[in-house]
Short mmCIF file of N, CA, C and O in Angstrom, two decimals:
data_model
loop_
_atom_site.label_atom_id
_atom_site.label_comp_id
_atom_site.label_asym_id
_atom_site.label_seq_id
_atom_site.Cartn_x
_atom_site.Cartn_y
_atom_site.Cartn_z
N MET Q 1457 106.07 92.61 73.14
CA MET Q 1457 106.73 93.20 74.29
C MET Q 1457 107.43 92.10 75.07
O MET Q 1457 106.84 91.07 75.35
N PRO Q 1458 108.67 92.31 75.44
CA PRO Q 1458 109.39 91.27 76.17
C PRO Q 1458 108.90 91.13 77.61
O PRO Q 1458 108.44 92.10 78.22
N THR Q 1459 109.00 89.92 78.13
CA THR Q 1459 108.66 89.66 79.53
C THR Q 1459 109.78 90.23 80.42
O THR Q 1459 110.87 90.53 79.92
N PRO Q 1460 109.53 90.36 81.73
CA PRO Q 1460 110.60 90.83 82.62
C PRO Q 1460 111.88 89.98 82.52
O PRO Q 1460 112.98 90.52 82.52
N SER Q 1461 111.72 88.68 82.41
CA SER Q 1461 112.89 87.81 82.28
C SER Q 1461 113.64 88.10 80.97
O SER Q 1461 114.87 88.19 80.96
N MET Q 1462 112.90 88.25 79.90
CA MET Q 1462 113.51 88.59 78.61
C MET Q 1462 114.23 89.93 78.71
O MET Q 1462 115.33 90.09 78.17
N GLU Q 1463 113.61 90.88 79.40
CA GLU Q 1463 114.24 92.20 79.57
C GLU Q 1463 115.58 92.07 80.28
O GLU Q 1463 116.55 92.73 79.90
N ASP Q 1464 115.64 91.24 81.33
CA ASP Q 1464 116.90 91.05 82.05
C ASP Q 1464 118.00 90.54 81.12
O ASP Q 1464 119.14 91.01 81.17
N TYR Q 1465 117.66 89.60 80.27
CA TYR Q 1465 118.64 89.05 79.33
C TYR Q 1465 119.05 90.09 78.29
O TYR Q 1465 120.23 90.26 78.02
N ILE Q 1466 118.08 90.78 77.72
CA ILE Q 1466 118.40 91.80 76.71
C ILE Q 1466 119.29 92.88 77.32
O ILE Q 1466 120.27 93.29 76.71
N GLU Q 1467 118.94 93.33 78.51
CA GLU Q 1467 119.73 94.37 79.19
C GLU Q 1467 121.16 93.88 79.41
O GLU Q 1467 122.12 94.60 79.13
N GLN Q 1468 121.30 92.66 79.89
CA GLN Q 1468 122.63 92.13 80.17
C GLN Q 1468 123.45 91.94 78.88
O GLN Q 1468 124.63 92.26 78.84
N ILE Q 1469 122.81 91.47 77.84
CA ILE Q 1469 123.49 91.30 76.54
C ILE Q 1469 123.92 92.66 76.01
O ILE Q 1469 125.05 92.82 75.53
N TYR Q 1470 123.05 93.64 76.10
CA TYR Q 1470 123.37 94.99 75.65
C TYR Q 1470 124.60 95.52 76.39
O TYR Q 1470 125.52 96.07 75.79
N ILE Q 1471 124.61 95.36 77.71
CA ILE Q 1471 125.73 95.84 78.54
C ILE Q 1471 127.02 95.12 78.15
O ILE Q 1471 128.07 95.77 77.99
N LEU Q 1472 126.97 93.81 78.01
CA LEU Q 1472 128.17 93.05 77.66
C LEU Q 1472 128.74 93.47 76.31
O LEU Q 1472 129.94 93.67 76.16
N ILE Q 1473 127.86 93.62 75.34
CA ILE Q 1473 128.32 94.03 74.01
C ILE Q 1473 128.90 95.43 74.06
O ILE Q 1473 129.94 95.72 73.45
N ASP Q 1474 128.27 96.31 74.84
CA ASP Q 1474 128.77 97.68 74.98
C ASP Q 1474 130.15 97.69 75.65
O ASP Q 1474 131.02 98.45 75.24
N GLU Q 1475 130.32 96.87 76.67
CA GLU Q 1475 131.58 96.87 77.43
C GLU Q 1475 132.69 96.06 76.77
O GLU Q 1475 133.84 96.45 76.78
N LYS Q 1476 132.34 94.90 76.21
CA LYS Q 1476 133.36 93.97 75.71
C LYS Q 1476 133.38 93.83 74.19
O LYS Q 1476 134.32 93.27 73.64
N GLY Q 1477 132.32 94.27 73.56
CA GLY Q 1477 132.23 94.11 72.11
C GLY Q 1477 131.54 92.82 71.70
O GLY Q 1477 131.27 92.60 70.54
N TYR Q 1478 131.23 91.97 72.66
CA TYR Q 1478 130.56 90.69 72.40
C TYR Q 1478 129.88 90.21 73.67
O TYR Q 1478 130.17 90.68 74.77
N ALA Q 1479 128.99 89.25 73.50
CA ALA Q 1479 128.32 88.62 74.64
C ALA Q 1479 128.30 87.12 74.41
O ALA Q 1479 127.80 86.66 73.38
N ARG Q 1480 128.88 86.39 75.34
CA ARG Q 1480 128.88 84.93 75.26
C ARG Q 1480 127.88 84.36 76.26
O ARG Q 1480 127.61 84.99 77.29
N VAL Q 1481 127.40 83.17 75.96
CA VAL Q 1481 126.46 82.50 76.85
C VAL Q 1481 127.04 82.40 78.26
O VAL Q 1481 126.35 82.68 79.25
N SER Q 1482 128.30 82.06 78.38
CA SER Q 1482 128.92 81.91 79.70
C SER Q 1482 128.96 83.24 80.46
O SER Q 1482 128.74 83.27 81.67
N ASP Q 1483 129.21 84.34 79.76
CA ASP Q 1483 129.24 85.65 80.41
C ASP Q 1483 127.84 86.05 80.90
O ASP Q 1483 127.68 86.59 81.99
N ILE Q 1484 126.86 85.79 80.06
CA ILE Q 1484 125.48 86.12 80.41
C ILE Q 1484 125.06 85.30 81.63
O ILE Q 1484 124.49 85.83 82.59
N ALA Q 1485 125.38 84.00 81.62
CA ALA Q 1485 125.03 83.12 82.73
C ALA Q 1485 125.68 83.60 84.03
O ALA Q 1485 125.02 83.66 85.08
N GLU Q 1486 126.94 83.97 83.95
CA GLU Q 1486 127.64 84.45 85.14
C GLU Q 1486 127.03 85.73 85.68
O GLU Q 1486 126.77 85.86 86.87
N ASN Q 1487 126.75 86.69 84.80
CA ASN Q 1487 126.21 87.98 85.23
C ASN Q 1487 124.79 87.88 85.78
O ASN Q 1487 124.41 88.67 86.65
N LEU Q 1488 124.01 86.92 85.27
CA LEU Q 1488 122.64 86.77 85.74
C LEU Q 1488 122.50 85.66 86.80
O LEU Q 1488 121.39 85.42 87.29
N SER Q 1489 123.61 85.00 87.10
CA SER Q 1489 123.62 83.90 88.09
C SER Q 1489 122.63 82.80 87.72
O SER Q 1489 121.81 82.37 88.55
N VAL Q 1490 122.69 82.38 86.46
CA VAL Q 1490 121.85 81.27 85.99
C VAL Q 1490 122.73 80.26 85.27
O VAL Q 1490 123.90 80.53 84.97
N HIS Q 1491 122.17 79.09 84.98
CA HIS Q 1491 122.92 78.06 84.27
C HIS Q 1491 123.03 78.40 82.79
O HIS Q 1491 122.09 78.97 82.21
N PRO Q 1492 124.14 78.04 82.17
CA PRO Q 1492 124.29 78.30 80.73
C PRO Q 1492 123.15 77.70 79.90
O PRO Q 1492 122.74 78.30 78.89
N SER Q 1493 122.62 76.56 80.32
CA SER Q 1493 121.52 75.95 79.56
C SER Q 1493 120.29 76.86 79.57
O SER Q 1493 119.56 76.94 78.57
N SER Q 1494 120.06 77.56 80.68
CA SER Q 1494 118.95 78.51 80.76
C SER Q 1494 119.17 79.68 79.80
O SER Q 1494 118.24 80.16 79.15
N VAL Q 1495 120.42 80.13 79.73
CA VAL Q 1495 120.76 81.22 78.82
C VAL Q 1495 120.53 80.79 77.38
O VAL Q 1495 119.92 81.53 76.59
N THR Q 1496 120.98 79.60 77.05
CA THR Q 1496 120.81 79.10 75.68
C THR Q 1496 119.33 79.06 75.29
O THR Q 1496 118.96 79.51 74.20
N LYS Q 1497 118.48 78.59 76.19
CA LYS Q 1497 117.03 78.53 75.90
C LYS Q 1497 116.48 79.94 75.67
O LYS Q 1497 115.72 80.17 74.74
N MET Q 1498 116.86 80.87 76.54
CA MET Q 1498 116.35 82.24 76.41
C MET Q 1498 116.89 82.91 75.15
O MET Q 1498 116.16 83.60 74.44
N VAL Q 1499 118.16 82.69 74.86
CA VAL Q 1499 118.76 83.29 73.67
C VAL Q 1499 118.05 82.77 72.42
O VAL Q 1499 117.79 83.53 71.48
N GLN Q 1500 117.70 81.49 72.41
CA GLN Q 1500 116.97 80.93 71.27
C GLN Q 1500 115.59 81.59 71.14
O GLN Q 1500 115.14 81.89 70.04
N LYS Q 1501 114.94 81.83 72.28
CA LYS Q 1501 113.64 82.51 72.25
C LYS Q 1501 113.80 83.95 71.76
O LYS Q 1501 113.00 84.43 70.94
N LEU Q 1502 114.82 84.64 72.25
CA LEU Q 1502 115.06 86.02 71.81
C LEU Q 1502 115.40 86.08 70.32
O LEU Q 1502 115.04 87.04 69.64
N ASP Q 1503 116.06 85.06 69.83
CA ASP Q 1503 116.36 84.97 68.40
C ASP Q 1503 115.06 84.79 67.62
O ASP Q 1503 114.81 85.49 66.64
N LYS Q 1504 114.22 83.89 68.10
CA LYS Q 1504 112.92 83.64 67.45
C LYS Q 1504 112.06 84.90 67.42
O LYS Q 1504 111.38 85.18 66.44
N ASP Q 1505 112.13 85.68 68.50
CA ASP Q 1505 111.33 86.91 68.59
C ASP Q 1505 112.04 88.12 67.97
O ASP Q 1505 111.58 89.26 68.13
N GLU Q 1506 113.17 87.88 67.32
CA GLU Q 1506 113.91 88.88 66.54
C GLU Q 1506 114.52 90.01 67.37
O GLU Q 1506 114.66 91.13 66.90
N TYR Q 1507 114.90 89.71 68.62
CA TYR Q 1507 115.64 90.66 69.43
C TYR Q 1507 117.15 90.52 69.20
O TYR Q 1507 117.90 91.45 69.45
N LEU Q 1508 117.55 89.34 68.74
CA LEU Q 1508 118.95 89.09 68.45
C LEU Q 1508 119.08 88.00 67.41
O LEU Q 1508 118.11 87.35 67.06
N VAL Q 1509 120.30 87.84 66.93
CA VAL Q 1509 120.62 86.75 66.00
C VAL Q 1509 121.62 85.87 66.73
O VAL Q 1509 122.67 86.35 67.18
N TYR Q 1510 121.29 84.59 66.85
CA TYR Q 1510 122.12 83.65 67.59
C TYR Q 1510 122.54 82.51 66.68
O TYR Q 1510 121.70 81.89 66.03
N GLU Q 1511 123.84 82.28 66.62
CA GLU Q 1511 124.39 81.14 65.89
C GLU Q 1511 125.17 80.30 66.89
O GLU Q 1511 126.12 80.79 67.50
N LYS Q 1512 124.76 79.05 67.05
CA LYS Q 1512 125.40 78.16 68.00
C LYS Q 1512 126.91 78.14 67.77
O LYS Q 1512 127.37 78.04 66.63
N TYR Q 1513 127.64 78.26 68.85
CA TYR Q 1513 129.11 78.27 68.87
C TYR Q 1513 129.74 79.51 68.25
O TYR Q 1513 130.93 79.62 68.15
N ARG Q 1514 128.94 80.44 67.78
CA ARG Q 1514 129.50 81.63 67.13
C ARG Q 1514 129.19 82.91 67.88
O ARG Q 1514 129.78 83.94 67.61
N GLY Q 1515 128.24 82.86 68.77
CA GLY Q 1515 127.89 84.06 69.50
C GLY Q 1515 126.58 84.66 69.05
O GLY Q 1515 125.81 84.02 68.36
N LEU Q 1516 126.36 85.89 69.44
CA LEU Q 1516 125.10 86.54 69.11
C LEU Q 1516 125.30 88.03 68.91
O LEU Q 1516 126.27 88.61 69.39
N ILE Q 1517 124.36 88.61 68.19
CA ILE Q 1517 124.34 90.06 68.00
C ILE Q 1517 122.90 90.54 68.17
O ILE Q 1517 121.96 89.82 67.85
N LEU Q 1518 122.75 91.71 68.72
CA LEU Q 1518 121.42 92.28 68.87
C LEU Q 1518 120.95 92.83 67.53
O LEU Q 1518 121.72 93.44 66.78
N THR Q 1519 119.69 92.64 67.24
CA THR Q 1519 119.08 93.27 66.07
C THR Q 1519 118.84 94.74 66.40
O THR Q 1519 119.02 95.16 67.56
N SER Q 1520 118.41 95.53 65.45
CA SER Q 1520 118.11 96.93 65.76
C SER Q 1520 116.99 97.01 66.80
O SER Q 1520 117.02 97.86 67.69
N LYS Q 1521 116.03 96.11 66.72
CA LYS Q 1521 114.95 96.04 67.72
C LYS Q 1521 115.53 95.74 69.10
O LYS Q 1521 115.18 96.37 70.09
N GLY Q 1522 116.45 94.78 69.18
CA GLY Q 1522 117.08 94.41 70.44
C GLY Q 1522 117.95 95.52 71.00
O GLY Q 1522 117.95 95.78 72.20
N LYS Q 1523 118.69 96.21 70.12
CA LYS Q 1523 119.52 97.33 70.57
C LYS Q 1523 118.68 98.45 71.15
O LYS Q 1523 119.02 99.04 72.18
N LYS Q 1524 117.59 98.76 70.46
CA LYS Q 1524 116.71 99.85 70.91
C LYS Q 1524 116.14 99.53 72.29
O LYS Q 1524 116.16 100.38 73.19
N ILE Q 1525 115.67 98.32 72.47
CA ILE Q 1525 115.11 97.93 73.76
C ILE Q 1525 116.21 97.87 74.81
O ILE Q 1525 116.03 98.33 75.94
N GLY Q 1526 117.36 97.30 74.45
CA GLY Q 1526 118.49 97.23 75.38
C GLY Q 1526 118.90 98.60 75.89
O GLY Q 1526 119.13 98.80 77.08
N GLU Q 1527 118.97 99.54 74.98
CA GLU Q 1527 119.34 100.92 75.35
C GLU Q 1527 118.31 101.50 76.32
O GLU Q 1527 118.66 102.13 77.31
N ARG Q 1528 117.06 101.27 76.03
CA ARG Q 1528 115.98 101.79 76.88
C ARG Q 1528 116.00 101.13 78.26
O ARG Q 1528 115.78 101.79 79.28
N LEU Q 1529 116.29 99.82 78.31
CA LEU Q 1529 116.35 99.10 79.58
C LEU Q 1529 117.52 99.58 80.44
O LEU Q 1529 117.38 99.73 81.66
N VAL Q 1530 118.66 99.83 79.82
CA VAL Q 1530 119.82 100.34 80.55
C VAL Q 1530 119.51 101.75 81.07
O VAL Q 1530 119.83 102.07 82.22
N TYR Q 1531 118.87 102.55 80.25
CA TYR Q 1531 118.46 103.90 80.68
C TYR Q 1531 117.55 103.81 81.90
O TYR Q 1531 117.72 104.53 82.89
N ARG Q 1532 116.55 102.91 81.84
CA ARG Q 1532 115.60 102.75 82.94
C ARG Q 1532 116.34 102.37 84.23
O ARG Q 1532 116.11 102.96 85.28
N HIS Q 1533 117.23 101.40 84.12
CA HIS Q 1533 117.98 100.94 85.29
C HIS Q 1533 118.83 102.07 85.87
O HIS Q 1533 118.80 102.33 87.07
N ASP Q 1534 119.57 102.75 85.02
CA ASP Q 1534 120.44 103.84 85.48
C ASP Q 1534 119.62 104.99 86.09
O ASP Q 1534 120.00 105.56 87.10
N LEU Q 1535 118.49 105.30 85.47
CA LEU Q 1535 117.62 106.37 85.98
C LEU Q 1535 117.11 106.03 87.38
O LEU Q 1535 117.13 106.88 88.27
N LEU Q 1536 116.67 104.80 87.57
CA LEU Q 1536 116.16 104.40 88.88
C LEU Q 1536 117.28 104.41 89.93
O LEU Q 1536 117.05 104.80 91.08
N GLU Q 1537 118.49 104.01 89.53
CA GLU Q 1537 119.62 104.10 90.46
C GLU Q 1537 119.87 105.56 90.84
O GLU Q 1537 120.11 105.86 92.01
N ARG Q 1538 119.82 106.45 89.85
CA ARG Q 1538 120.03 107.88 90.13
C ARG Q 1538 118.97 108.41 91.09
O ARG Q 1538 119.26 109.16 92.02
N LEU Q 1539 117.71 108.02 90.84
CA LEU Q 1539 116.62 108.47 91.70
C LEU Q 1539 116.83 108.00 93.13
O LEU Q 1539 116.73 108.79 94.07
N LEU Q 1540 117.11 106.73 93.31
CA LEU Q 1540 117.27 106.19 94.67
C LEU Q 1540 118.47 106.82 95.37
O LEU Q 1540 118.40 107.12 96.57
N HIS Q 1541 119.53 107.05 94.63
CA HIS Q 1541 120.69 107.73 95.20
C HIS Q 1541 120.32 109.17 95.61
O HIS Q 1541 120.63 109.62 96.70
N LEU Q 1542 119.62 109.83 94.73
CA LEU Q 1542 119.22 111.22 94.95
C LEU Q 1542 118.33 111.36 96.18
O LEU Q 1542 118.49 112.31 96.96
N ILE Q 1543 117.43 110.41 96.39
CA ILE Q 1543 116.51 110.54 97.52
C ILE Q 1543 117.09 109.97 98.81
O ILE Q 1543 116.42 109.94 99.84
N GLY Q 1544 118.35 109.51 98.74
CA GLY Q 1544 119.04 109.12 99.96
C GLY Q 1544 118.97 107.66 100.36
O GLY Q 1544 119.26 107.33 101.51
N VAL Q 1545 118.60 106.77 99.43
CA VAL Q 1545 118.61 105.34 99.74
C VAL Q 1545 120.06 104.90 99.95
O VAL Q 1545 120.95 105.35 99.22
N LYS Q 1546 120.28 104.07 100.95
CA LYS Q 1546 121.63 103.59 101.23
C LYS Q 1546 122.21 102.88 100.02
O LYS Q 1546 121.54 102.08 99.38
N GLU Q 1547 123.47 103.17 99.74
CA GLU Q 1547 124.16 102.65 98.55
C GLU Q 1547 124.05 101.12 98.45
O GLU Q 1547 123.84 100.57 97.36
N GLU Q 1548 124.17 100.43 99.58
CA GLU Q 1548 124.15 98.96 99.54
C GLU Q 1548 122.77 98.40 99.20
O GLU Q 1548 122.65 97.22 98.88
N ASN Q 1549 121.73 99.24 99.23
CA ASN Q 1549 120.38 98.77 98.90
C ASN Q 1549 119.94 99.11 97.47
O ASN Q 1549 118.97 98.55 96.98
N ILE Q 1550 120.64 100.03 96.85
CA ILE Q 1550 120.16 100.57 95.58
C ILE Q 1550 120.01 99.52 94.49
O ILE Q 1550 118.95 99.40 93.87
N TYR Q 1551 121.04 98.71 94.24
CA TYR Q 1551 120.96 97.74 93.14
C TYR Q 1551 119.80 96.77 93.33
O TYR Q 1551 119.01 96.53 92.42
N VAL Q 1552 119.69 96.21 94.52
CA VAL Q 1552 118.63 95.23 94.80
C VAL Q 1552 117.25 95.89 94.68
O VAL Q 1552 116.32 95.30 94.12
N ASP Q 1553 117.13 97.11 95.18
CA ASP Q 1553 115.86 97.82 95.08
C ASP Q 1553 115.48 98.07 93.62
O ASP Q 1553 114.32 97.88 93.23
N VAL Q 1554 116.44 98.51 92.83
CA VAL Q 1554 116.16 98.76 91.41
C VAL Q 1554 115.73 97.47 90.72
O VAL Q 1554 114.74 97.45 89.97
N GLU Q 1555 116.45 96.38 90.98
CA GLU Q 1555 116.08 95.10 90.38
C GLU Q 1555 114.67 94.69 90.78
O GLU Q 1555 113.95 94.06 90.01
N GLY Q 1556 114.26 95.08 92.00
CA GLY Q 1556 112.94 94.72 92.47
C GLY Q 1556 111.80 95.53 91.88
O GLY Q 1556 110.67 95.06 91.81
N ILE Q 1557 112.09 96.75 91.45
CA ILE Q 1557 111.00 97.62 90.98
C ILE Q 1557 111.00 97.89 89.47
O ILE Q 1557 109.96 98.24 88.92
N GLU Q 1558 112.13 97.71 88.80
CA GLU Q 1558 112.22 98.20 87.43
C GLU Q 1558 111.21 97.57 86.47
O GLU Q 1558 110.77 98.23 85.54
N HIS Q 1559 110.82 96.34 86.69
CA HIS Q 1559 109.88 95.68 85.77
C HIS Q 1559 108.42 95.99 86.08
O HIS Q 1559 107.53 95.59 85.35
N HIS Q 1560 108.20 96.71 87.18
CA HIS Q 1560 106.82 96.95 87.63
C HIS Q 1560 106.35 98.37 87.36
O HIS Q 1560 105.28 98.75 87.81
N LEU Q 1561 107.14 99.13 86.64
CA LEU Q 1561 106.78 100.50 86.32
C LEU Q 1561 106.49 100.64 84.83
O LEU Q 1561 107.19 100.06 84.00
N SER Q 1562 105.49 101.43 84.52
CA SER Q 1562 105.19 101.70 83.11
C SER Q 1562 106.25 102.64 82.55
O SER Q 1562 106.95 103.32 83.30
N TRP Q 1563 106.32 102.70 81.23
CA TRP Q 1563 107.27 103.64 80.61
C TRP Q 1563 106.83 105.08 80.87
O TRP Q 1563 107.66 105.98 80.94
N ASP Q 1564 105.54 105.29 81.06
CA ASP Q 1564 105.06 106.62 81.43
C ASP Q 1564 105.62 107.00 82.80
O ASP Q 1564 106.10 108.12 82.99
N ALA Q 1565 105.59 106.07 83.76
CA ALA Q 1565 106.15 106.33 85.08
C ALA Q 1565 107.65 106.60 84.99
O ALA Q 1565 108.17 107.50 85.65
N ILE Q 1566 108.34 105.85 84.15
CA ILE Q 1566 109.79 106.04 83.98
C ILE Q 1566 110.05 107.45 83.43
O ILE Q 1566 110.97 108.14 83.90
N ASP Q 1567 109.26 107.87 82.46
CA ASP Q 1567 109.44 109.22 81.91
C ASP Q 1567 109.21 110.29 82.97
O ASP Q 1567 109.94 111.28 83.03
N ARG Q 1568 108.20 110.11 83.83
CA ARG Q 1568 107.94 111.09 84.89
C ARG Q 1568 109.06 111.07 85.94
O ARG Q 1568 109.44 112.12 86.47
N ILE Q 1569 109.60 109.89 86.23
CA ILE Q 1569 110.74 109.81 87.14
C ILE Q 1569 111.93 110.55 86.53
O ILE Q 1569 112.67 111.24 87.23
N GLY Q 1570 112.09 110.42 85.23
CA GLY Q 1570 113.15 111.17 84.54
C GLY Q 1570 112.98 112.67 84.74
O GLY Q 1570 113.96 113.38 84.98
N ASP Q 1571 111.74 113.14 84.66
CA ASP Q 1571 111.47 114.56 84.90
C ASP Q 1571 111.84 114.95 86.33
O ASP Q 1571 112.43 116.01 86.57
N LEU Q 1572 111.48 114.10 87.28
CA LEU Q 1572 111.75 114.38 88.69
C LEU Q 1572 113.26 114.41 88.96
O LEU Q 1572 113.74 115.33 89.64
N VAL Q 1573 113.97 113.46 88.42
CA VAL Q 1573 115.43 113.44 88.61
C VAL Q 1573 116.04 114.70 88.00
O VAL Q 1573 116.89 115.34 88.62
N GLN Q 1574 115.60 115.05 86.81
CA GLN Q 1574 116.09 116.27 86.17
C GLN Q 1574 115.79 117.50 87.04
O GLN Q 1574 116.66 118.36 87.21
N TYR Q 1575 114.60 117.57 87.60
CA TYR Q 1575 114.20 118.68 88.46
C TYR Q 1575 115.18 118.84 89.63
O TYR Q 1575 115.64 119.94 89.92
N PHE Q 1576 115.51 117.74 90.29
CA PHE Q 1576 116.43 117.82 91.43
C PHE Q 1576 117.87 118.09 90.99
O PHE Q 1576 118.57 118.87 91.63
N GLU Q 1577 118.29 117.46 89.91
CA GLU Q 1577 119.68 117.61 89.49
C GLU Q 1577 119.98 119.00 88.92
O GLU Q 1577 121.13 119.42 88.92
N GLU Q 1578 118.97 119.70 88.46
CA GLU Q 1578 119.18 121.04 87.89
C GLU Q 1578 119.46 122.10 88.96
O GLU Q 1578 119.94 123.18 88.63
N ASP Q 1579 119.14 121.81 90.22
CA ASP Q 1579 119.31 122.81 91.27
C ASP Q 1579 119.70 122.11 92.57
O ASP Q 1579 118.88 121.44 93.20
N GLU Q 1580 120.95 122.30 92.97
CA GLU Q 1580 121.47 121.67 94.19
C GLU Q 1580 120.67 122.06 95.43
O GLU Q 1580 120.60 121.30 96.40
N LYS Q 1581 120.08 123.24 95.41
CA LYS Q 1581 119.28 123.69 96.56
C LYS Q 1581 118.10 122.76 96.78
O LYS Q 1581 117.72 122.50 97.93
N ARG Q 1582 117.53 122.24 95.73
CA ARG Q 1582 116.39 121.32 95.86
C ARG Q 1582 116.82 120.05 96.60
O ARG Q 1582 116.09 119.54 97.44
N ILE Q 1583 118.01 119.56 96.26
CA ILE Q 1583 118.54 118.37 96.93
C ILE Q 1583 118.82 118.70 98.40
O ILE Q 1583 118.49 117.91 99.29
N ALA Q 1584 119.39 119.86 98.65
CA ALA Q 1584 119.66 120.29 100.03
C ALA Q 1584 118.35 120.40 100.82
O ALA Q 1584 118.29 119.99 101.99
N ASP Q 1585 117.31 120.93 100.20
CA ASP Q 1585 116.01 121.03 100.86
C ASP Q 1585 115.46 119.64 101.20
O ASP Q 1585 114.90 119.43 102.29
N LEU Q 1586 115.62 118.72 100.27
CA LEU Q 1586 115.18 117.34 100.50
C LEU Q 1586 115.94 116.72 101.67
O LEU Q 1586 115.35 116.09 102.55
N ARG Q 1587 117.24 116.93 101.72
CA ARG Q 1587 118.06 116.39 102.81
C ARG Q 1587 117.62 116.99 104.15
O ARG Q 1587 117.60 116.28 105.16
N GLU Q 1588 117.25 118.26 104.15
CA GLU Q 1588 116.77 118.91 105.38
C GLU Q 1588 115.46 118.27 105.84
O GLU Q 1588 115.27 118.01 107.03
N ILE Q 1589 114.57 118.01 104.92
CA ILE Q 1589 113.30 117.34 105.26
C ILE Q 1589 113.59 115.95 105.84
O ILE Q 1589 113.02 115.57 106.86
N GLN Q 1590 114.50 115.22 105.19
CA GLN Q 1590 114.85 113.88 105.67
C GLN Q 1590 115.45 113.95 107.08
O GLN Q 1590 115.13 113.13 107.94
N LYS Q 1591 116.30 114.92 107.30
CA LYS Q 1591 116.94 115.09 108.62
C LYS Q 1591 115.88 115.36 109.67
O LYS Q 1591 115.91 114.80 110.78
N ASN Q 1592 114.92 116.22 109.36
CA ASN Q 1592 113.85 116.56 110.30
C ASN Q 1592 112.91 115.38 110.57
O ASN Q 1592 112.27 115.32 111.62
N ASN Q 1593 112.80 114.48 109.62
CA ASN Q 1593 111.91 113.32 109.77
C ASN Q 1593 112.56 112.14 110.49
O ASN Q 1593 111.89 111.17 110.77
N GLU Q 1594 113.84 112.24 110.77
CA GLU Q 1594 114.54 111.12 111.44
C GLU Q 1594 114.13 110.98 112.87
O GLU Q 1594 113.77 111.85 113.56
#
């Protein structure tokens, strides 16, 4: 199982490959606000643990194991953003809040959050009822 730090790298690599078709050390470093040398060390570890294949100066590709985890990590992040948006968290706080909580939830909790988001999104009245409760609690 990858560590939270490994998850951040896998998620970012997955996103870059999805958006650009490739992921370079410099792009990963920029997106995660870390030094390229830190990225190189982590990429080598992820290669050793078979999440990706890394060839110096040639780039990297996710293995099927890495793709599967990357997809799940992106889903988790997006789901938590949807939940926080749905429950009325201020837009400027959502990204930081998600980054702060996403590694501390079990996959069981993520699945139940998915159920909750689906419950609210299936019926606009439920969201309206929630907004009314929030208004009354202000």
